PDB file of C-alpha atoms in Angstrom:
ATOM      1  CA  MET A   1     155.029 -25.114   3.112  1.00 49.00           C
ATOM      2  CA  ASP A   2     157.124 -23.986   0.134  1.00 55.00           C
ATOM      3  CA  THR A   3     157.800 -26.590  -2.525  1.00 68.00           C
ATOM      4  CA  VAL A   4     160.580 -26.629  -5.102  1.00 74.00           C
ATOM      5  CA  ALA A   5     159.332 -26.478  -8.680  1.00 88.00           C
ATOM      6  CA  ARG A   6     160.328 -29.432 -10.837  1.00 94.00           C
ATOM      7  CA  MET A   7     163.116 -28.681 -13.317  1.00 97.00           C
ATOM      8  CA  ARG A   8     162.897 -30.898 -16.415  1.00 98.00           C
ATOM      9  CA  VAL A   9     166.380 -31.839 -17.600  1.00 98.00           C
ATOM     10  CA  GLY A  10     167.204 -33.142 -21.072  1.00 98.00           C
ATOM     11  CA  VAL A  11     170.410 -35.147 -21.539  1.00 98.00           C
ATOM     12  CA  TYR A  12     172.052 -35.151 -24.984  1.00 98.00           C
ATOM     13  CA  ILE A  13     174.777 -37.735 -25.588  1.00 98.00           C
ATOM     14  CA  ASP A  14     177.321 -37.984 -28.377  1.00 98.00           C
ATOM     15  CA  GLY A  15     177.591 -41.775 -28.415  1.00 97.00           C
ATOM     16  CA  PHE A  16     180.983 -42.228 -30.053  1.00 94.00           C
ATOM     17  CA  ASN A  17     182.572 -39.393 -28.069  1.00 96.00           C
ATOM     18  CA  LEU A  18     181.342 -41.041 -24.884  1.00 98.00           C
ATOM     19  CA  TYR A  19     182.401 -44.540 -25.984  1.00 97.00           C
ATOM     20  CA  TYR A  20     185.979 -43.659 -26.854  1.00 96.00           C
ATOM     21  CA  GLY A  21     186.290 -41.426 -23.812  1.00 97.00           C
ATOM     22  CA  ALA A  22     185.044 -44.198 -21.515  1.00 98.00           C
ATOM     23  CA  ARG A  23     187.432 -46.660 -23.165  1.00 97.00           C
ATOM     24  CA  ARG A  24     190.373 -44.427 -22.301  1.00 96.00           C
ATOM     25  CA  LEU A  25     189.084 -43.746 -18.784  1.00 97.00           C
ATOM     26  CA  CYS A  26     188.348 -47.368 -17.871  1.00 97.00           C
ATOM     27  CA  GLY A  27     190.791 -49.320 -20.029  1.00 95.00           C
ATOM     28  CA  ARG A  28     190.190 -50.714 -23.500  1.00 92.00           C
ATOM     29  CA  GLY A  29     190.357 -54.392 -22.527  1.00 90.00           C
ATOM     30  CA  ALA A  30     188.829 -54.008 -19.087  1.00 95.00           C
ATOM     31  CA  PRO A  31     185.308 -55.329 -18.426  1.00 95.00           C
ATOM     32  CA  GLY A  32     182.599 -53.426 -16.593  1.00 96.00           C
ATOM     33  CA  TRP A  33     182.145 -50.201 -18.564  1.00 97.00           C
ATOM     34  CA  ARG A  34     180.570 -50.915 -21.981  1.00 97.00           C
ATOM     35  CA  TRP A  35     177.145 -52.069 -20.699  1.00 98.00           C
ATOM     36  CA  LEU A  36     176.383 -48.475 -19.739  1.00 98.00           C
ATOM     37  CA  ASP A  37     172.967 -47.436 -18.428  1.00 98.00           C
ATOM     38  CA  LEU A  38     172.692 -43.933 -19.858  1.00 98.00           C
ATOM     39  CA  ARG A  39     169.817 -42.869 -17.624  1.00 98.00           C
ATOM     40  CA  ALA A  40     171.629 -44.086 -14.509  1.00 98.00           C
ATOM     41  CA  LEU A  41     174.761 -42.232 -15.630  1.00 98.00           C
ATOM     42  CA  SER A  42     172.708 -39.065 -16.139  1.00 97.00           C
ATOM     43  CA  HIS A  43     171.320 -39.362 -12.591  1.00 96.00           C
ATOM     44  CA  ALA A  44     174.814 -39.970 -11.214  1.00 95.00           C
ATOM     45  CA  ILE A  45     176.135 -36.823 -12.912  1.00 95.00           C
ATOM     46  CA  LEU A  46     173.195 -34.727 -11.760  1.00 93.00           C
ATOM     47  CA  ALA A  47     173.569 -35.976  -8.180  1.00 90.00           C
ATOM     48  CA  GLY A  48     177.220 -34.935  -8.018  1.00 83.00           C
ATOM     49  CA  PRO A  49     178.456 -32.165  -5.714  1.00 73.00           C
ATOM     50  CA  GLY A  50     178.237 -28.579  -6.866  1.00 70.00           C
ATOM     51  CA  PHE A  51     175.384 -28.980  -9.355  1.00 77.00           C
ATOM     52  CA  SER A  52     172.809 -26.642  -7.793  1.00 78.00           C
ATOM     53  CA  TRP A  53     169.665 -27.219  -9.818  1.00 94.00           C
ATOM     54  CA  PRO A  54     166.934 -27.589  -7.165  1.00 91.00           C
ATOM     55  CA  GLY A  55     164.065 -29.830  -8.250  1.00 93.00           C
ATOM     56  CA  ALA A  56     166.026 -31.199 -11.232  1.00 96.00           C
ATOM     57  CA  THR A  57     164.747 -34.469 -12.706  1.00 96.00           C
ATOM     58  CA  ILE A  58     165.821 -36.307 -15.839  1.00 97.00           C
ATOM     59  CA  GLU A  59     163.027 -35.749 -18.369  1.00 97.00           C
ATOM     60  CA  ARG A  60     164.649 -36.959 -21.613  1.00 98.00           C
ATOM     61  CA  VAL A  61     167.748 -38.952 -22.495  1.00 98.00           C
ATOM     62  CA  VAL A  62     168.715 -38.522 -26.163  1.00 98.00           C
ATOM     63  CA  TYR A  63     171.434 -40.887 -27.419  1.00 98.00           C
ATOM     64  CA  CYS A  64     173.000 -40.049 -30.779  1.00 98.00           C
ATOM     65  CA  THR A  65     175.163 -42.747 -32.348  1.00 97.00           C
ATOM     66  CA  ALA A  66     175.589 -44.775 -35.549  1.00 94.00           C
ATOM     67  CA  ARG A  67     175.444 -48.463 -36.375  1.00 90.00           C
ATOM     68  CA  ILE A  68     178.771 -50.203 -36.890  1.00 86.00           C
ATOM     69  CA  LYS A  69     179.103 -51.863 -40.307  1.00 78.00           C
ATOM     70  CA  GLY A  70     179.446 -55.616 -40.069  1.00 65.00           C
ATOM     71  CA  ALA A  71     181.696 -55.933 -43.120  1.00 66.00           C
ATOM     72  CA  GLY A  72     184.736 -54.879 -41.118  1.00 63.00           C
ATOM     73  CA  ASP A  73     183.635 -55.722 -37.579  1.00 68.00           C
ATOM     74  CA  GLN A  74     180.974 -58.431 -37.348  1.00 81.00           C
ATOM     75  CA  SER A  75     181.399 -59.094 -33.632  1.00 86.00           C
ATOM     76  CA  GLY A  76     181.296 -55.355 -32.905  1.00 84.00           C
ATOM     77  CA  GLN A  77     178.096 -55.010 -34.914  1.00 91.00           C
ATOM     78  CA  ARG A  78     176.458 -57.880 -33.018  1.00 94.00           C
ATOM     79  CA  ASP A  79     177.498 -56.528 -29.629  1.00 95.00           C
ATOM     80  CA  GLN A  80     176.300 -53.033 -30.507  1.00 95.00           C
ATOM     81  CA  ASP A  81     172.934 -54.369 -31.653  1.00 96.00           C
ATOM     82  CA  VAL A  82     172.528 -56.232 -28.354  1.00 97.00           C
ATOM     83  CA  TYR A  83     173.416 -53.070 -26.427  1.00 98.00           C
ATOM     84  CA  LEU A  84     171.006 -50.819 -28.327  1.00 98.00           C
ATOM     85  CA  ARG A  85     168.169 -53.311 -27.781  1.00 98.00           C
ATOM     86  CA  ALA A  86     169.014 -53.480 -24.070  1.00 98.00           C
ATOM     87  CA  LEU A  87     168.964 -49.682 -23.759  1.00 98.00           C
ATOM     88  CA  LYS A  88     165.472 -49.492 -25.231  1.00 98.00           C
ATOM     89  CA  ALA A  89     164.161 -52.496 -23.310  1.00 98.00           C
ATOM     90  CA  HIS A  90     165.429 -51.105 -19.995  1.00 98.00           C
ATOM     91  CA  GLY A  91     164.104 -47.606 -20.644  1.00 98.00           C
ATOM     92  CA  ALA A  92     167.631 -46.181 -20.446  1.00 98.00           C
ATOM     93  CA  VAL A  93     166.971 -43.835 -23.390  1.00 98.00           C
ATOM     94  CA  ASP A  94     163.959 -41.881 -24.612  1.00 98.00           C
ATOM     95  CA  VAL A  95     165.297 -41.063 -28.072  1.00 98.00           C
ATOM     96  CA  LEU A  96     167.773 -43.158 -30.064  1.00 97.00           C
ATOM     97  CA  GLU A  97     168.954 -41.081 -33.001  1.00 97.00           C
ATOM     98  CA  MET A  98     171.097 -42.857 -35.592  1.00 95.00           C
ATOM     99  CA  GLY A  99     173.719 -41.277 -37.812  1.00 90.00           C
ATOM    100  CA  THR A 100     175.817 -43.155 -40.348  1.00 79.00           C
ATOM    101  CA  TYR A 101     179.080 -45.098 -40.078  1.00 66.00           C
ATOM    102  CA  VAL A 102     181.505 -44.884 -42.977  1.00 63.00           C
ATOM    103  CA  SER A 103     184.746 -46.637 -43.911  1.00 58.00           C
ATOM    104  CA  ARG A 104     187.328 -45.039 -46.177  1.00 62.00           C
ATOM    105  CA  VAL A 105     191.038 -44.859 -46.888  1.00 64.00           C
ATOM    106  CA  ALA A 106     192.813 -41.772 -45.561  1.00 66.00           C
ATOM    107  CA  THR A 107     196.315 -40.524 -46.338  1.00 79.00           C
ATOM    108  CA  ALA A 108     198.049 -38.304 -43.817  1.00 73.00           C
ATOM    109  CA  PRO A 109     201.484 -37.490 -42.340  1.00 82.00           C
ATOM    110  CA  LEU A 110     202.714 -39.963 -39.739  1.00 77.00           C
ATOM    111  CA  ALA A 111     202.418 -38.460 -36.260  1.00 81.00           C
ATOM    112  CA  VAL A 112     202.317 -39.182 -32.543  1.00 84.00           C
ATOM    113  CA  ALA A 113     200.192 -37.486 -29.880  1.00 81.00           C
ATOM    114  CA  ASP A 114     201.530 -35.064 -27.300  1.00 84.00           C
ATOM    115  CA  ARG A 115     200.216 -34.951 -23.732  1.00 79.00           C
ATOM    116  CA  ARG A 116     197.182 -32.946 -24.884  1.00 73.00           C
ATOM    117  CA  GLN A 117     196.503 -35.412 -27.713  1.00 71.00           C
ATOM    118  CA  ARG A 118     197.611 -32.942 -30.378  1.00 80.00           C
ATOM    119  CA  PRO A 119     199.484 -34.396 -33.388  1.00 84.00           C
ATOM    120  CA  VAL A 120     203.257 -34.089 -33.546  1.00 85.00           C
ATOM    121  CA  LEU A 121     204.666 -34.958 -36.980  1.00 83.00           C
ATOM    122  CA  THR A 122     207.266 -37.715 -37.146  1.00 83.00           C
ATOM    123  CA  HIS A 123     210.506 -36.833 -38.936  1.00 85.00           C
ATOM    124  CA  PRO A 124     213.393 -39.025 -40.086  1.00 79.00           C
ATOM    125  CA  GLY A 125     216.358 -39.663 -37.843  1.00 79.00           C
ATOM    126  CA  TRP A 126     219.137 -42.206 -37.794  1.00 79.00           C
ATOM    127  CA  PRO A 127     219.054 -45.188 -38.005  1.00 79.00           C
ATOM    128  CA  LEU A 128     216.180 -44.433 -40.411  1.00 76.00           C
ATOM    129  CA  MET A 129     216.931 -41.412 -42.569  1.00 74.00           C
ATOM    130  CA  VAL A 130     215.464 -39.958 -45.773  1.00 78.00           C
ATOM    131  CA  ARG A 131     217.737 -38.420 -48.388  1.00 76.00           C
ATOM    132  CA  ASP A 132     216.852 -35.951 -51.095  1.00 74.00           C
ATOM    133  CA  SER A 133     217.596 -36.277 -54.813  1.00 77.00           C
ATOM    134  CA  GLN A 134     221.134 -34.938 -54.233  1.00 79.00           C
ATOM    135  CA  GLY A 135     221.908 -37.610 -51.644  1.00 72.00           C
ATOM    136  CA  ALA A 136     221.807 -35.216 -48.685  1.00 78.00           C
ATOM    137  CA  ASP A 137     220.050 -36.084 -45.424  1.00 72.00           C
ATOM    138  CA  SER A 138     216.540 -34.611 -45.186  1.00 76.00           C
ATOM    139  CA  PRO A 139     215.691 -34.559 -41.445  1.00 81.00           C
ATOM    140  CA  GLN A 140     212.623 -32.330 -41.962  1.00 87.00           C
ATOM    141  CA  ALA A 141     210.934 -34.753 -44.376  1.00 74.00           C
ATOM    142  CA  THR A 142     207.616 -36.292 -43.361  1.00 80.00           C
ATOM    143  CA  PHE A 143     206.421 -39.865 -43.656  1.00 74.00           C
ATOM    144  CA  MET A 144     203.055 -40.338 -45.351  1.00 76.00           C
ATOM    145  CA  ALA A 145     200.783 -43.204 -44.309  1.00 75.00           C
ATOM    146  CA  SER A 146     197.707 -44.611 -46.005  1.00 72.00           C
ATOM    147  CA  VAL A 147     195.315 -46.211 -43.503  1.00 65.00           C
ATOM    148  CA  ALA A 148     191.812 -47.630 -43.296  1.00 56.00           C
ATOM    149  CA  ARG A 149     189.654 -45.241 -41.318  1.00 56.00           C
ATOM    150  CA  ARG A 150     186.223 -45.816 -39.811  1.00 57.00           C
ATOM    151  CA  GLU A 151     184.193 -42.927 -38.483  1.00 62.00           C
ATOM    152  CA  GLU A 152     180.659 -41.973 -37.648  1.00 65.00           C
ATOM    153  CA  LYS A 153     178.836 -39.114 -39.302  1.00 72.00           C
ATOM    154  CA  GLY A 154     175.947 -37.094 -37.970  1.00 79.00           C
ATOM    155  CA  SER A 155     176.103 -37.567 -34.195  1.00 91.00           C
ATOM    156  CA  ASP A 156     177.191 -33.985 -33.506  1.00 94.00           C
ATOM    157  CA  VAL A 157     174.475 -32.602 -35.801  1.00 96.00           C
ATOM    158  CA  ASN A 158     171.860 -34.829 -34.164  1.00 97.00           C
ATOM    159  CA  VAL A 159     172.946 -33.779 -30.665  1.00 98.00           C
ATOM    160  CA  ALA A 160     172.764 -30.118 -31.679  1.00 98.00           C
ATOM    161  CA  SER A 161     169.363 -30.515 -33.362  1.00 98.00           C
ATOM    162  CA  HIS A 162     167.680 -32.316 -30.454  1.00 98.00           C
ATOM    163  CA  LEU A 163     169.204 -29.911 -27.912  1.00 98.00           C
ATOM    164  CA  LEU A 164     167.963 -26.796 -29.675  1.00 98.00           C
ATOM    165  CA  LEU A 165     164.567 -28.222 -30.615  1.00 98.00           C
ATOM    166  CA  ASP A 166     163.855 -29.285 -27.033  1.00 98.00           C
ATOM    167  CA  VAL A 167     165.027 -25.942 -25.631  1.00 98.00           C
ATOM    168  CA  LEU A 168     163.167 -23.793 -28.168  1.00 98.00           C
ATOM    169  CA  GLU A 169     159.983 -25.850 -27.899  1.00 98.00           C
ATOM    170  CA  GLN A 170     160.261 -25.664 -24.091  1.00 98.00           C
ATOM    171  CA  ARG A 171     160.264 -29.417 -23.551  1.00 98.00           C
ATOM    172  CA  VAL A 172     163.113 -29.019 -21.040  1.00 98.00           C
ATOM    173  CA  ASP A 173     164.074 -26.433 -18.417  1.00 98.00           C
ATOM    174  CA  ALA A 174     167.780 -27.340 -18.374  1.00 98.00           C
ATOM    175  CA  ALA A 175     170.163 -29.477 -20.434  1.00 98.00           C
ATOM    176  CA  ILE A 176     173.180 -31.724 -19.956  1.00 98.00           C
ATOM    177  CA  VAL A 177     175.410 -32.305 -22.984  1.00 98.00           C
ATOM    178  CA  ILE A 178     177.836 -35.243 -22.810  1.00 98.00           C
ATOM    179  CA  SER A 179     180.469 -34.549 -25.441  1.00 98.00           C
ATOM    180  CA  ASN A 180     183.831 -32.855 -25.904  1.00 98.00           C
ATOM    181  CA  ASP A 181     183.237 -32.064 -29.573  1.00 97.00           C
ATOM    182  CA  SER A 182     184.127 -28.422 -30.274  1.00 97.00           C
ATOM    183  CA  ASP A 183     181.692 -28.446 -33.223  1.00 97.00           C
ATOM    184  CA  LEU A 184     178.913 -28.144 -30.631  1.00 98.00           C
ATOM    185  CA  LYS A 185     180.019 -24.645 -29.612  1.00 98.00           C
ATOM    186  CA  PHE A 186     177.212 -22.743 -31.374  1.00 98.00           C
ATOM    187  CA  PRO A 187     174.222 -24.833 -30.195  1.00 98.00           C
ATOM    188  CA  ILE A 188     175.538 -24.983 -26.634  1.00 98.00           C
ATOM    189  CA  VAL A 189     176.140 -21.216 -26.514  1.00 98.00           C
ATOM    190  CA  GLN A 190     172.624 -20.634 -27.850  1.00 98.00           C
ATOM    191  CA  ALA A 191     171.136 -23.064 -25.339  1.00 98.00           C
ATOM    192  CA  ARG A 192     172.922 -21.269 -22.488  1.00 98.00           C
ATOM    193  CA  MET A 193     171.120 -18.078 -23.451  1.00 98.00           C
ATOM    194  CA  ARG A 194     167.814 -19.787 -22.675  1.00 98.00           C
ATOM    195  CA  VAL A 195     168.329 -22.536 -20.072  1.00 98.00           C
ATOM    196  CA  PRO A 196     171.027 -23.684 -17.638  1.00 98.00           C
ATOM    197  CA  VAL A 197     173.418 -26.124 -19.341  1.00 98.00           C
ATOM    198  CA  GLY A 198     175.771 -28.687 -17.821  1.00 97.00           C
ATOM    199  CA  THR A 199     178.651 -29.637 -20.144  1.00 97.00           C
ATOM    200  CA  VAL A 200     180.236 -33.038 -19.455  1.00 97.00           C
ATOM    201  CA  ASN A 201     183.638 -33.925 -20.896  1.00 98.00           C
ATOM    202  CA  PRO A 202     183.727 -37.744 -21.282  1.00 98.00           C
ATOM    203  CA  THR A 203     187.352 -37.838 -22.453  1.00 96.00           C
ATOM    204  CA  VAL A 204     190.676 -37.989 -20.603  1.00 94.00           C
ATOM    205  CA  GLY A 205     191.816 -34.784 -22.325  1.00 92.00           C
ATOM    206  CA  TYR A 206     191.177 -31.162 -21.496  1.00 93.00           C
ATOM    207  CA  LEU A 207     187.758 -29.607 -22.120  1.00 96.00           C
ATOM    208  CA  ALA A 208     187.599 -28.307 -25.686  1.00 96.00           C
ATOM    209  CA  GLY A 209     188.149 -24.566 -25.455  1.00 96.00           C
ATOM    210  CA  ALA A 210     185.127 -23.879 -27.645  1.00 97.00           C
ATOM    211  CA  LEU A 211     182.868 -25.488 -25.021  1.00 98.00           C
ATOM    212  CA  ALA A 212     184.171 -23.404 -22.127  1.00 98.00           C
ATOM    213  CA  GLY A 213     182.273 -20.401 -20.825  1.00 97.00           C
ATOM    214  CA  ASN A 214     181.138 -18.580 -17.726  1.00 97.00           C
ATOM    215  CA  ALA A 215     178.622 -19.938 -15.227  1.00 96.00           C
ATOM    216  CA  ALA A 216     176.727 -16.649 -15.452  1.00 97.00           C
ATOM    217  CA  ASP A 217     176.443 -16.535 -19.270  1.00 98.00           C
ATOM    218  CA  GLY A 218     172.906 -16.099 -20.595  1.00 98.00           C
ATOM    219  CA  VAL A 219     170.423 -17.291 -17.988  1.00 98.00           C
ATOM    220  CA  GLY A 220     173.253 -18.551 -15.750  1.00 97.00           C
ATOM    221  CA  ARG A 221     173.607 -21.566 -13.448  1.00 96.00           C
ATOM    222  CA  HIS A 222     175.774 -23.458 -15.956  1.00 97.00           C
ATOM    223  CA  TRP A 223     178.412 -25.977 -14.888  1.00 96.00           C
ATOM    224  CA  TRP A 224     181.178 -28.137 -16.334  1.00 96.00           C
ATOM    225  CA  HIS A 225     182.132 -31.645 -15.310  1.00 96.00           C
ATOM    226  CA  GLN A 226     184.913 -34.133 -16.157  1.00 96.00           C
ATOM    227  CA  LEU A 227     183.442 -37.632 -16.313  1.00 97.00           C
ATOM    228  CA  ARG A 228     185.080 -40.167 -13.998  1.00 96.00           C
ATOM    229  CA  SER A 229     185.623 -43.884 -14.463  1.00 97.00           C
ATOM    230  CA  ALA A 230     183.856 -44.571 -11.146  1.00 97.00           C
ATOM    231  CA  GLN A 231     180.661 -42.960 -12.461  1.00 97.00           C
ATOM    232  CA  ILE A 232     180.773 -45.144 -15.570  1.00 98.00           C
ATOM    233  CA  GLU A 233     181.481 -48.368 -13.709  1.00 97.00           C
ATOM    234  CA  ALA A 234     178.709 -47.677 -11.178  1.00 97.00           C
ATOM    235  CA  SER A 235     176.117 -47.005 -13.929  1.00 98.00           C
ATOM    236  CA  GLN A 236     175.878 -50.377 -15.652  1.00 98.00           C
ATOM    237  CA  LEU A 237     172.738 -52.135 -16.887  1.00 98.00           C
ATOM    238  CA  PRO A 238     171.708 -55.400 -15.206  1.00 98.00           C
ATOM    239  CA  ALA A 239     173.546 -58.383 -16.700  1.00 97.00           C
ATOM    240  CA  ASN A 240     170.206 -59.583 -18.077  1.00 98.00           C
ATOM    241  CA  VAL A 241     167.627 -57.162 -19.439  1.00 98.00           C
ATOM    242  CA  GLY A 242     164.633 -59.387 -20.068  1.00 97.00           C
ATOM    243  CA  LYS A 243     165.941 -61.972 -22.533  1.00 97.00           C
ATOM    244  CA  ILE A 244     168.884 -59.791 -23.541  1.00 98.00           C
ATOM    245  CA  THR A 245     172.243 -60.797 -22.033  1.00 97.00           C
ATOM    246  CA  ARG A 246     175.336 -58.678 -21.645  1.00 97.00           C
ATOM    247  CA  PRO A 247     177.992 -59.690 -24.228  1.00 96.00           C
ATOM    248  CA  PRO A 248     181.035 -61.566 -22.836  1.00 94.00           C
ATOM    249  CA  GLY A 249     183.803 -59.240 -21.711  1.00 91.00           C
ATOM    250  CA  TRP A 250     181.496 -56.262 -21.330  1.00 95.00           C
TER     251      TRP A 250
END
């Protein structure tokens, strides 16, 4: 009797891209999505309709994130620490790769987002108008805002590095990348030349154009998937992982 050869699948997750995408999909204040079992989510994605990789099994789950700094968010730092310990204790990840988390002050034009989340600059208009040095209305002026900004550094590089190392060293036969970061274009294109790649958009927005492609590129059998809130909510860790308890509100 013929048997289907096992296909080893590596899953490469941009932690902050997934977090903020899931927050938009499920609702920022809603419970039931933060305590995410990354291995269970990977299985749920792979088991979805239309993903024809016979014999596919999850071989490696690589989670790339950064530790929140407690100086500006002590409760967030505590909750994140609990979550990372739960992931490791439950075996929900094989590799936990940490970048850095930085806080800085940024100055930029005031803007709002359009329906595709692109910035649209805000201009003066009555009853709030800006006038130039001659006293004339200046409706094309821009408002500048100085804000505290927190961001992670290194997750995209770590995702790219683990993806390419595992593909080139033949540790995996296929890959799933969970991110909508266009900076990953080059490593994903290169991976597609060598193994089938599933690209998962965890955000509510459109797939980044740089991550698009053709299912037949390279070795072929690639696919693209928009993550759904139901998949996130159905892929939660147990409330108690050993002595580790899910934070309140999660």
